[in-house]
Amino acid sequence: MNNGAGGAYKKMVQLQQTATQNEESNGLFHLTEARHNLMNRTPGTPVSVRSSYQSSPAYPLSPTYAFSPVISYTIASSVEMHLNENRNDKNINKSSLSGWRLLQMNAPEWKRTLMGCFGAVSSGAIQPIYAYCMGTVASVYFLKDSSKLKSEIRLYSLIFLGLAVASFFANLLQHYNFAIMGERLVKRVREKTLAKVLTFEIGWFDEDENSSAAICARLSTEASTFRSFIADRMSLLVQVFFSASLAFLFSLIVTWRIAIVMIAFQPLLIGSFYSRSVLMRSMSEKAQKAQNEGSQLASEAIVNHRTITAFSSQKKILNLFVETMRGPRQQSIKQGYISGFGLFSSQFLTTASISLTFWYGGRLITQGLVTPKHLFQAFFILMSTGKNIADTGSMTSDLAKGGGAIKRIFAILDRRSEIEPHEDGKGIEVEESNKGEIELKGVFFAYPARPNQMIFRGLCLKIKAGKTLALVGQSGSGKSTIIGLIERFYDPQSGSIFIDGYDIKSYNLRNLRSHIALVSQEPTLFAGTIRQNIAYGKVEAKEAEIRKAAILANAHEFISSMKDGYETYCGERGIKLSGGQKQRIALARAILKNPMILLLDEATSALDSESESLVQKALEKMMVRRTSVVVAHRLSTIEKADSIAVIKNGKVVEQGSHSSLLGIGRAGAYYSLINLQTGHSPYR
């Protein structure tokens, strides 16, 4: 302190005192707000601790008490009914699970398909030929002429050797080509699925079945099912189908009487396998849903491991995980019982067919209708076919799981986004003449995850081009929601949003968002270098532009002080950087974008005093001559805005400058908010 006004410690103390005063006023504001919410909620209505913008992971807010006043509007009620009707209409086409559709998706690999099918057909043909030769050899050993016996044995030995060589090349051709097809199909499916998911509206991610764990499972595990389905299952089906067809033909030619008896059992075998497949399919879907819940819990535990460690909650989380995984375990046990019973049925029917064949064949031999040679030939041919069908049937559980996975993947690929990004060349594009004037007219809005809780009820708001508008109001009033609507993360149920006089829906969405920058309370950094994270703000950004943006964001100094400078690895979610450093990198990314519209959602509320001061200075530089929308609780930030809008009960109740709103007096909503923050009348 003796160093005087220029001392670093004294500056930090001054900053800390200012921040402490603001924090105390903010705390009073939140406490009074919570009390007000509790006083105004209807009896029996639970208090929600979710923020109004909790559905978007890009805008995390501190848990605050949200309330919905008991006010009835005829228009709002009709909007809610309309929203519920739309919610029931999922706009998802019924997905075809035909093999034809899979082949269409794998059309670029048609040459591999032909070669793989040729190998599968060859492998299928070898099996009945081998069985036919086995039946013939069995009768050869009954020959009494030793010289003929030797020549026959020598001949069939060479035949078996030739079949072995042919089988080697046929299997190699079959599995090699189908494996390549499967790998390329998985790559294609993952790329298409991720590209499709990235086009979906934010509301789609709010639904429980579309959690991050479920989507990751579809991209990794379920997409791999396509490889298994193509590389293993499809090739085996082609092989078995051709093998069975050829075997039935051979057996009917050799001795149709015995062949008919053995073939009669095949529908029973197929029926038992099909029944098991239907049961396994429905159970696999339930098991997958339960598995996703466990994956979601595990994902959250890993992401929030610091909090879990700080509160020593490892045992509690583990117990929750064990409880969540109980469902998948029970489903797997049921699947095992059904699979085992189905396999038992098929084996029983196979054994019964063998017994009946020898009993009936013996009677035919005694009657002189067939010879032992023909009996053995038909028996070996059809027995090998039965074994192949049994092998195919044993994979019904895998086919059931694969069918459910393919259905979920196709459901994503077939879905049309409710907010479809325009393709290049379609829609209005932002030009240099655009100024960034924003207007919301008669907006009614509720989040898709909470359709019965209306956030806005006829909200009207105008933001002049090149000016700064501050949004104030109690937590849960919809301040951050306005930012989401301007970004068009959501569409209002009623009303319109205009930018420079044009409806936001008429703009090319990709182009429009390239002229809007968002800085939120918790900045989003990716696992990469600092340079890469800043460069996300502009395609093909030059080194000089990146450094200039970092300088304007007050980030260049701390970046240069690091060992690797701009090549410093940020870690997953920027975990290797402090909160202030992450925020300034996010600011540099926004500055590099050179946006027409700047959206700030509590950009400094989570920072310490020194970091807040640096970030605030960078923000003030960036907001010059740009249309800026600021969500903030701190009075120092609000006072500097050109205009202030007070949001209450889903509408703008007051709008004007800081001094003009205070001039309304004690009856004004803004006056009351300032009074809560400062703890005394603004005029004292």
mmCIF file of C-alpha atoms in Angstrom, residues 52-388:
data_model
loop_
_atom_site.group_PDB
_atom_site.id
_atom_site.type_symbol
_atom_site.label_atom_id
_atom_site.label_comp_id
_atom_site.label_asym_id
_atom_site.label_seq_id
_atom_site.Cartn_x
_atom_site.Cartn_y
_atom_site.Cartn_z
ATOM 1 C CA SER A 52 -34.785 -20.063 -18.623
ATOM 2 C CA TYR A 53 -32.022 -20.826 -21.042
ATOM 3 C CA GLN A 54 -30.974 -24.164 -19.597
ATOM 4 C CA SER A 55 -31.768 -26.021 -22.761
ATOM 5 C CA SER A 56 -28.771 -24.709 -24.619
ATOM 6 C CA PRO A 57 -25.446 -26.017 -23.336
ATOM 7 C CA ALA A 58 -23.693 -23.030 -24.846
ATOM 8 C CA TYR A 59 -25.322 -20.705 -22.327
ATOM 9 C CA PRO A 60 -24.829 -22.087 -18.836
ATOM 10 C CA LEU A 61 -26.296 -19.881 -16.142
ATOM 11 C CA SER A 62 -26.065 -20.143 -12.410
ATOM 12 C CA PRO A 63 -29.107 -21.927 -10.929
ATOM 13 C CA THR A 64 -31.783 -19.353 -10.099
ATOM 14 C CA TYR A 65 -35.417 -19.586 -9.198
ATOM 15 C CA ALA A 66 -37.654 -19.337 -12.218
ATOM 16 C CA PHE A 67 -41.324 -18.455 -11.903
ATOM 17 C CA SER A 68 -44.323 -18.020 -14.175
ATOM 18 C CA PRO A 69 -46.902 -15.456 -13.035
ATOM 19 C CA VAL A 70 -50.512 -16.583 -12.949
ATOM 20 C CA ILE A 71 -51.700 -14.409 -15.826
ATOM 21 C CA SER A 72 -54.088 -15.687 -18.484
ATOM 22 C CA TYR A 73 -53.935 -14.619 -22.095
ATOM 23 C CA THR A 74 -56.247 -15.939 -24.767
ATOM 24 C CA ILE A 75 -53.580 -15.612 -27.449
ATOM 25 C CA ALA A 76 -50.975 -17.289 -25.250
ATOM 26 C CA SER A 77 -53.308 -20.197 -24.569
ATOM 27 C CA SER A 78 -53.889 -20.730 -28.275
ATOM 28 C CA VAL A 79 -50.149 -20.580 -28.904
ATOM 29 C CA GLU A 80 -49.536 -23.206 -26.198
ATOM 30 C CA MET A 81 -52.165 -25.500 -27.739
ATOM 31 C CA HIS A 82 -50.580 -25.039 -31.162
ATOM 32 C CA LEU A 83 -47.146 -25.798 -29.717
ATOM 33 C CA ASN A 84 -48.366 -29.013 -28.112
ATOM 34 C CA GLU A 85 -49.907 -30.127 -31.401
ATOM 35 C CA ASN A 86 -46.648 -29.456 -33.230
ATOM 36 C CA ARG A 87 -44.701 -31.296 -30.570
ATOM 37 C CA ASN A 88 -46.731 -34.429 -31.138
ATOM 38 C CA ASP A 89 -45.895 -34.257 -34.843
ATOM 39 C CA LYS A 90 -42.278 -35.390 -34.856
ATOM 40 C CA ASN A 91 -41.736 -34.760 -38.562
ATOM 41 C CA ILE A 92 -39.739 -37.977 -38.817
ATOM 42 C CA ASN A 93 -40.316 -40.190 -41.788
ATOM 43 C CA LYS A 94 -40.767 -43.900 -41.257
ATOM 44 C CA SER A 95 -37.431 -45.433 -42.030
ATOM 45 C CA SER A 96 -37.205 -48.335 -44.399
ATOM 46 C CA LEU A 97 -34.949 -51.098 -43.131
ATOM 47 C CA SER A 98 -34.825 -52.983 -46.412
ATOM 48 C CA GLY A 99 -31.567 -54.379 -47.676
ATOM 49 C CA TRP A 100 -32.208 -52.417 -50.844
ATOM 50 C CA ARG A 101 -31.798 -49.141 -48.984
ATOM 51 C CA LEU A 102 -28.519 -50.272 -47.479
ATOM 52 C CA LEU A 103 -27.295 -51.235 -50.923
ATOM 53 C CA GLN A 104 -28.329 -47.814 -52.233
ATOM 54 C CA MET A 105 -26.272 -46.166 -49.511
ATOM 55 C CA ASN A 106 -23.367 -48.419 -50.437
ATOM 56 C CA ALA A 107 -23.779 -47.855 -54.192
ATOM 57 C CA PRO A 108 -20.223 -46.457 -54.667
ATOM 58 C CA GLU A 109 -18.903 -49.901 -53.683
ATOM 59 C CA TRP A 110 -20.913 -51.815 -56.285
ATOM 60 C CA LYS A 111 -17.799 -53.509 -57.684
ATOM 61 C CA ARG A 112 -16.871 -54.763 -54.224
ATOM 62 C CA THR A 113 -20.474 -55.898 -53.790
ATOM 63 C CA LEU A 114 -20.370 -57.969 -56.972
ATOM 64 C CA MET A 115 -17.029 -59.579 -56.097
ATOM 65 C CA GLY A 116 -18.139 -60.235 -52.515
ATOM 66 C CA CYS A 117 -21.425 -61.765 -53.664
ATOM 67 C CA PHE A 118 -19.544 -63.911 -56.189
ATOM 68 C CA GLY A 119 -17.315 -65.168 -53.379
ATOM 69 C CA ALA A 120 -20.362 -65.806 -51.141
ATOM 70 C CA VAL A 121 -22.173 -67.699 -53.914
ATOM 71 C CA SER A 122 -19.052 -69.778 -54.579
ATOM 72 C CA SER A 123 -18.703 -70.592 -50.873
ATOM 73 C CA GLY A 124 -22.384 -71.512 -50.755
ATOM 74 C CA ALA A 125 -22.050 -73.814 -53.759
ATOM 75 C CA ILE A 126 -19.033 -75.638 -52.342
ATOM 76 C CA GLN A 127 -20.906 -76.794 -49.222
ATOM 77 C CA PRO A 128 -23.616 -78.957 -50.898
ATOM 78 C CA ILE A 129 -21.050 -80.307 -53.404
ATOM 79 C CA TYR A 130 -18.830 -81.294 -50.481
ATOM 80 C CA ALA A 131 -21.799 -82.930 -48.717
ATOM 81 C CA TYR A 132 -22.756 -84.818 -51.878
ATOM 82 C CA CYS A 133 -19.212 -86.173 -52.177
ATOM 83 C CA MET A 134 -19.235 -87.177 -48.498
ATOM 84 C CA GLY A 135 -22.392 -89.214 -49.034
ATOM 85 C CA THR A 136 -20.832 -90.881 -52.065
ATOM 86 C CA VAL A 137 -17.585 -91.696 -50.220
ATOM 87 C CA ALA A 138 -19.559 -93.333 -47.420
ATOM 88 C CA SER A 139 -20.962 -95.827 -49.941
ATOM 89 C CA VAL A 140 -17.566 -96.344 -51.629
ATOM 90 C CA TYR A 141 -16.206 -98.103 -48.535
ATOM 91 C CA PHE A 142 -18.773 -100.857 -49.055
ATOM 92 C CA LEU A 143 -17.218 -101.831 -52.424
ATOM 93 C CA LYS A 144 -15.742 -105.335 -52.475
ATOM 94 C CA ASP A 145 -13.335 -104.706 -55.379
ATOM 95 C CA SER A 146 -10.140 -103.385 -53.742
ATOM 96 C CA SER A 147 -8.695 -101.853 -56.932
ATOM 97 C CA LYS A 148 -11.909 -99.937 -57.619
ATOM 98 C CA LEU A 149 -12.034 -98.919 -53.978
ATOM 99 C CA LYS A 150 -8.517 -97.444 -54.213
ATOM 100 C CA SER A 151 -9.242 -95.572 -57.444
ATOM 101 C CA GLU A 152 -12.470 -94.131 -56.044
ATOM 102 C CA ILE A 153 -10.758 -93.073 -52.825
ATOM 103 C CA ARG A 154 -7.922 -91.468 -54.832
ATOM 104 C CA LEU A 155 -10.445 -89.599 -57.027
ATOM 105 C CA TYR A 156 -12.478 -88.237 -54.144
ATOM 106 C CA SER A 157 -9.333 -87.278 -52.246
ATOM 107 C CA LEU A 158 -8.343 -85.071 -55.180
ATOM 108 C CA ILE A 159 -11.901 -83.703 -55.350
ATOM 109 C CA PHE A 160 -11.803 -82.787 -51.648
ATOM 110 C CA LEU A 161 -8.390 -81.152 -52.124
ATOM 111 C CA GLY A 162 -9.755 -79.111 -55.017
ATOM 112 C CA LEU A 163 -12.788 -78.107 -52.957
ATOM 113 C CA ALA A 164 -10.477 -76.981 -50.132
ATOM 114 C CA VAL A 165 -8.442 -74.762 -52.488
ATOM 115 C CA ALA A 166 -11.613 -73.373 -54.067
ATOM 116 C CA SER A 167 -13.088 -72.731 -50.621
ATOM 117 C CA PHE A 168 -9.958 -70.802 -49.576
ATOM 118 C CA PHE A 169 -10.126 -68.405 -52.519
ATOM 119 C CA ALA A 170 -13.918 -68.097 -52.376
ATOM 120 C CA ASN A 171 -13.870 -67.188 -48.674
ATOM 121 C CA LEU A 172 -10.993 -64.766 -49.206
ATOM 122 C CA LEU A 173 -12.871 -63.048 -52.034
ATOM 123 C CA GLN A 174 -16.074 -62.972 -50.010
ATOM 124 C CA HIS A 175 -14.823 -61.653 -46.661
ATOM 125 C CA TYR A 176 -12.170 -59.282 -48.025
ATOM 126 C CA ASN A 177 -14.595 -57.405 -50.268
ATOM 127 C CA PHE A 178 -17.439 -57.346 -47.760
ATOM 128 C CA ALA A 179 -15.056 -56.098 -45.046
ATOM 129 C CA ILE A 180 -13.930 -53.181 -47.234
ATOM 130 C CA MET A 181 -17.579 -52.433 -48.053
ATOM 131 C CA GLY A 182 -18.455 -52.411 -44.364
ATOM 132 C CA GLU A 183 -15.622 -50.094 -43.336
ATOM 133 C CA ARG A 184 -16.377 -47.591 -46.080
ATOM 134 C CA LEU A 185 -20.082 -47.738 -45.290
ATOM 135 C CA VAL A 186 -19.420 -46.971 -41.613
ATOM 136 C CA LYS A 187 -17.286 -43.992 -42.615
ATOM 137 C CA ARG A 188 -20.031 -42.764 -44.948
ATOM 138 C CA VAL A 189 -22.766 -43.257 -42.332
ATOM 139 C CA ARG A 190 -20.830 -41.431 -39.607
ATOM 140 C CA GLU A 191 -20.078 -38.486 -41.877
ATOM 141 C CA LYS A 192 -23.684 -38.201 -43.049
ATOM 142 C CA THR A 193 -25.094 -38.617 -39.545
ATOM 143 C CA LEU A 194 -22.840 -35.991 -37.979
ATOM 144 C CA ALA A 195 -23.452 -33.599 -40.873
ATOM 145 C CA LYS A 196 -27.198 -34.090 -40.434
ATOM 146 C CA VAL A 197 -27.097 -33.675 -36.646
ATOM 147 C CA LEU A 198 -25.228 -30.381 -37.012
ATOM 148 C CA THR A 199 -28.129 -29.005 -39.077
ATOM 149 C CA PHE A 200 -30.766 -29.709 -36.420
ATOM 150 C CA GLU A 201 -32.339 -26.949 -34.378
ATOM 151 C CA ILE A 202 -31.288 -26.509 -30.749
ATOM 152 C CA GLY A 203 -34.712 -27.677 -29.548
ATOM 153 C CA TRP A 204 -34.021 -31.171 -30.880
ATOM 154 C CA PHE A 205 -31.111 -31.541 -28.459
ATOM 155 C CA ASP A 206 -33.379 -30.586 -25.537
ATOM 156 C CA GLU A 207 -35.215 -33.906 -25.780
ATOM 157 C CA ASP A 208 -34.056 -36.663 -23.419
ATOM 158 C CA GLU A 209 -33.562 -39.233 -26.178
ATOM 159 C CA ASN A 210 -31.170 -36.866 -27.962
ATOM 160 C CA SER A 211 -28.673 -36.434 -25.154
ATOM 161 C CA SER A 212 -24.978 -36.146 -25.938
ATOM 162 C CA ALA A 213 -24.387 -39.736 -24.789
ATOM 163 C CA ALA A 214 -27.138 -41.088 -27.051
ATOM 164 C CA ILE A 215 -25.849 -39.181 -30.081
ATOM 165 C CA CYS A 216 -22.258 -40.301 -29.454
ATOM 166 C CA ALA A 217 -23.493 -43.887 -29.161
ATOM 167 C CA ARG A 218 -25.192 -43.576 -32.538
ATOM 168 C CA LEU A 219 -22.057 -42.177 -34.135
ATOM 169 C CA SER A 220 -19.724 -44.794 -32.678
ATOM 170 C CA THR A 221 -21.359 -48.050 -31.591
ATOM 171 C CA GLU A 222 -24.512 -48.013 -33.689
ATOM 172 C CA ALA A 223 -22.769 -46.821 -36.841
ATOM 173 C CA SER A 224 -20.390 -49.777 -36.449
ATOM 174 C CA THR A 225 -23.429 -52.050 -36.661
ATOM 175 C CA PHE A 226 -23.588 -51.241 -40.370
ATOM 176 C CA ARG A 227 -20.147 -52.801 -40.816
ATOM 177 C CA SER A 228 -21.207 -55.932 -38.954
ATOM 178 C CA PHE A 229 -24.447 -56.081 -40.904
ATOM 179 C CA ILE A 230 -22.717 -55.760 -44.289
ATOM 180 C CA ALA A 231 -19.391 -57.494 -43.667
ATOM 181 C CA ASP A 232 -20.678 -60.476 -41.677
ATOM 182 C CA ARG A 233 -24.434 -60.802 -41.738
ATOM 183 C CA MET A 234 -25.198 -59.905 -45.339
ATOM 184 C CA SER A 235 -22.405 -62.055 -46.758
ATOM 185 C CA LEU A 236 -23.540 -65.010 -44.631
ATOM 186 C CA LEU A 237 -27.151 -64.565 -45.736
ATOM 187 C CA VAL A 238 -26.138 -64.604 -49.416
ATOM 188 C CA GLN A 239 -23.971 -67.665 -48.843
ATOM 189 C CA VAL A 240 -26.635 -69.596 -46.898
ATOM 190 C CA PHE A 241 -29.445 -68.690 -49.308
ATOM 191 C CA PHE A 242 -27.545 -69.997 -52.332
ATOM 192 C CA SER A 243 -26.255 -73.019 -50.410
ATOM 193 C CA ALA A 244 -29.758 -73.957 -49.206
ATOM 194 C CA SER A 245 -31.285 -73.497 -52.659
ATOM 195 C CA LEU A 246 -28.634 -75.685 -54.288
ATOM 196 C CA ALA A 247 -28.898 -78.294 -51.510
ATOM 197 C CA PHE A 248 -32.664 -78.580 -51.869
ATOM 198 C CA LEU A 249 -32.261 -79.000 -55.628
ATOM 199 C CA PHE A 250 -29.553 -81.685 -55.255
ATOM 200 C CA SER A 251 -31.490 -83.640 -52.646
ATOM 201 C CA LEU A 252 -34.689 -83.630 -54.710
ATOM 202 C CA ILE A 253 -32.756 -84.936 -57.707
ATOM 203 C CA VAL A 254 -31.002 -87.671 -55.675
ATOM 204 C CA THR A 255 -34.087 -88.954 -53.805
ATOM 205 C CA TRP A 256 -37.164 -86.798 -53.554
ATOM 206 C CA ARG A 257 -38.909 -89.049 -51.001
ATOM 207 C CA ILE A 258 -36.345 -88.497 -48.257
ATOM 208 C CA ALA A 259 -35.698 -84.897 -49.319
ATOM 209 C CA ILE A 260 -39.343 -83.919 -48.841
ATOM 210 C CA VAL A 261 -39.355 -85.258 -45.267
ATOM 211 C CA MET A 262 -36.215 -83.345 -44.288
ATOM 212 C CA ILE A 263 -37.241 -80.162 -46.138
ATOM 213 C CA ALA A 264 -40.599 -80.210 -44.320
ATOM 214 C CA PHE A 265 -38.756 -79.455 -41.076
ATOM 215 C CA GLN A 266 -37.020 -76.351 -42.473
ATOM 216 C CA PRO A 267 -40.050 -73.990 -42.100
ATOM 217 C CA LEU A 268 -40.296 -74.978 -38.446
ATOM 218 C CA LEU A 269 -36.636 -74.105 -37.965
ATOM 219 C CA ILE A 270 -37.027 -70.791 -39.766
ATOM 220 C CA GLY A 271 -40.202 -70.020 -37.783
ATOM 221 C CA SER A 272 -38.478 -70.557 -34.443
ATOM 222 C CA PHE A 273 -35.594 -68.305 -35.435
ATOM 223 C CA TYR A 274 -37.941 -65.617 -36.782
ATOM 224 C CA SER A 275 -40.031 -65.572 -33.579
ATOM 225 C CA ARG A 276 -36.909 -65.173 -31.520
ATOM 226 C CA SER A 277 -35.744 -62.343 -33.797
ATOM 227 C CA VAL A 278 -38.994 -60.395 -33.283
ATOM 228 C CA LEU A 279 -38.779 -60.716 -29.503
ATOM 229 C CA MET A 280 -35.094 -59.831 -29.460
ATOM 230 C CA ARG A 281 -35.672 -56.717 -31.582
ATOM 231 C CA SER A 282 -38.199 -55.186 -29.178
ATOM 232 C CA MET A 283 -36.071 -56.057 -26.164
ATOM 233 C CA SER A 284 -32.884 -54.680 -27.724
ATOM 234 C CA GLU A 285 -34.534 -51.268 -28.182
ATOM 235 C CA LYS A 286 -35.465 -51.159 -24.489
ATOM 236 C CA ALA A 287 -31.966 -52.260 -23.512
ATOM 237 C CA GLN A 288 -30.406 -49.584 -25.725
ATOM 238 C CA LYS A 289 -32.532 -46.854 -24.137
ATOM 239 C CA ALA A 290 -31.522 -47.994 -20.661
ATOM 240 C CA GLN A 291 -27.888 -48.201 -21.794
ATOM 241 C CA ASN A 292 -28.021 -44.577 -22.994
ATOM 242 C CA GLU A 293 -29.129 -43.442 -19.536
ATOM 243 C CA GLY A 294 -26.102 -45.111 -17.990
ATOM 244 C CA SER A 295 -23.799 -43.612 -20.626
ATOM 245 C CA GLN A 296 -25.234 -40.156 -19.956
ATOM 246 C CA LEU A 297 -24.582 -40.499 -16.220
ATOM 247 C CA ALA A 298 -21.028 -41.719 -16.827
ATOM 248 C CA SER A 299 -20.394 -38.845 -19.242
ATOM 249 C CA GLU A 300 -21.625 -36.283 -16.715
ATOM 250 C CA ALA A 301 -19.499 -37.865 -13.984
ATOM 251 C CA ILE A 302 -16.355 -37.583 -16.115
ATOM 252 C CA VAL A 303 -17.077 -34.004 -17.197
ATOM 253 C CA ASN A 304 -17.822 -32.910 -13.621
ATOM 254 C CA HIS A 305 -15.159 -35.013 -11.917
ATOM 255 C CA ARG A 306 -13.720 -32.000 -10.070
ATOM 256 C CA THR A 307 -17.034 -31.242 -8.399
ATOM 257 C CA ILE A 308 -17.522 -34.909 -7.533
ATOM 258 C CA THR A 309 -14.043 -35.079 -6.013
ATOM 259 C CA ALA A 310 -14.539 -31.833 -4.086
ATOM 260 C CA PHE A 311 -17.703 -33.167 -2.431
ATOM 261 C CA SER A 312 -16.395 -36.754 -2.079
ATOM 262 C CA SER A 313 -19.417 -38.000 -4.017
ATOM 263 C CA GLN A 314 -17.694 -40.868 -5.810
ATOM 264 C CA LYS A 315 -19.633 -43.539 -3.917
ATOM 265 C CA LYS A 316 -22.948 -41.790 -4.496
ATOM 266 C CA ILE A 317 -22.320 -41.462 -8.236
ATOM 267 C CA LEU A 318 -21.195 -45.090 -8.422
ATOM 268 C CA ASN A 319 -24.387 -46.228 -6.676
ATOM 269 C CA LEU A 320 -26.456 -44.193 -9.124
ATOM 270 C CA PHE A 321 -24.564 -45.760 -12.019
ATOM 271 C CA VAL A 322 -25.095 -49.276 -10.635
ATOM 272 C CA GLU A 323 -28.803 -48.549 -10.240
ATOM 273 C CA THR A 324 -29.005 -47.176 -13.782
ATOM 274 C CA MET A 325 -27.227 -50.212 -15.235
ATOM 275 C CA ARG A 326 -29.615 -52.589 -13.494
ATOM 276 C CA GLY A 327 -32.117 -52.141 -16.313
ATOM 277 C CA PRO A 328 -29.694 -53.118 -19.110
ATOM 278 C CA ARG A 329 -28.536 -56.093 -17.043
ATOM 279 C CA GLN A 330 -32.092 -57.370 -16.602
ATOM 280 C CA GLN A 331 -32.822 -56.858 -20.288
ATOM 281 C CA SER A 332 -29.658 -58.784 -21.194
ATOM 282 C CA ILE A 333 -30.702 -61.664 -18.931
ATOM 283 C CA LYS A 334 -34.106 -61.796 -20.631
ATOM 284 C CA GLN A 335 -32.405 -61.723 -24.008
ATOM 285 C CA GLY A 336 -30.197 -64.616 -22.937
ATOM 286 C CA TYR A 337 -33.204 -66.707 -21.853
ATOM 287 C CA ILE A 338 -35.071 -66.088 -25.091
ATOM 288 C CA SER A 339 -31.974 -66.664 -27.211
ATOM 289 C CA GLY A 340 -31.219 -69.909 -25.377
ATOM 290 C CA PHE A 341 -34.787 -71.163 -25.696
ATOM 291 C CA GLY A 342 -34.802 -70.363 -29.407
ATOM 292 C CA LEU A 343 -31.491 -72.152 -29.935
ATOM 293 C CA PHE A 344 -32.796 -75.152 -27.964
ATOM 294 C CA SER A 345 -35.891 -75.275 -30.189
ATOM 295 C CA SER A 346 -33.826 -75.243 -33.362
ATOM 296 C CA GLN A 347 -31.451 -77.937 -32.098
ATOM 297 C CA PHE A 348 -34.374 -80.084 -30.980
ATOM 298 C CA LEU A 349 -36.052 -79.792 -34.364
ATOM 299 C CA THR A 350 -32.754 -80.588 -36.111
ATOM 300 C CA THR A 351 -32.228 -83.743 -34.038
ATOM 301 C CA ALA A 352 -35.846 -84.785 -34.537
ATOM 302 C CA SER A 353 -35.465 -84.426 -38.301
ATOM 303 C CA ILE A 354 -32.371 -86.690 -38.219
ATOM 304 C CA SER A 355 -34.226 -89.385 -36.289
ATOM 305 C CA LEU A 356 -37.201 -89.241 -38.615
ATOM 306 C CA THR A 357 -34.946 -89.327 -41.704
ATOM 307 C CA PHE A 358 -33.123 -92.527 -40.687
ATOM 308 C CA TRP A 359 -36.317 -94.221 -39.574
ATOM 309 C CA TYR A 360 -38.116 -93.366 -42.800
ATOM 310 C CA GLY A 361 -35.008 -94.066 -44.925
ATOM 311 C CA GLY A 362 -34.676 -97.532 -43.382
ATOM 312 C CA ARG A 363 -38.240 -98.359 -44.348
ATOM 313 C CA LEU A 364 -37.651 -97.145 -47.927
ATOM 314 C CA ILE A 365 -34.472 -99.272 -48.207
ATOM 315 C CA THR A 366 -36.303 -102.391 -47.044
ATOM 316 C CA GLN A 367 -38.962 -101.671 -49.672
ATOM 317 C CA GLY A 368 -36.266 -101.219 -52.357
ATOM 318 C CA LEU A 369 -37.331 -97.648 -53.175
ATOM 319 C CA VAL A 370 -33.933 -96.068 -52.374
ATOM 320 C CA THR A 371 -30.351 -97.257 -51.998
ATOM 321 C CA PRO A 372 -28.079 -96.646 -48.982
ATOM 322 C CA LYS A 373 -25.915 -94.426 -51.211
ATOM 323 C CA HIS A 374 -28.842 -92.137 -52.001
ATOM 324 C CA LEU A 375 -29.869 -92.058 -48.343
ATOM 325 C CA PHE A 376 -26.397 -90.929 -47.240
ATOM 326 C CA GLN A 377 -26.152 -88.371 -50.042
ATOM 327 C CA ALA A 378 -29.503 -86.759 -49.208
ATOM 328 C CA PHE A 379 -28.759 -86.909 -45.490
ATOM 329 C CA PHE A 380 -25.345 -85.198 -45.713
ATOM 330 C CA ILE A 381 -26.611 -82.570 -48.176
ATOM 331 C CA LEU A 382 -29.622 -81.540 -46.090
ATOM 332 C CA MET A 383 -27.812 -81.886 -42.765
ATOM 333 C CA SER A 384 -25.155 -79.423 -43.918
ATOM 334 C CA THR A 385 -27.946 -77.080 -45.020
ATOM 335 C CA GLY A 386 -29.635 -77.400 -41.640
ATOM 336 C CA LYS A 387 -26.358 -76.542 -39.939
ATOM 337 C CA ASN A 388 -25.964 -73.440 -42.106
#
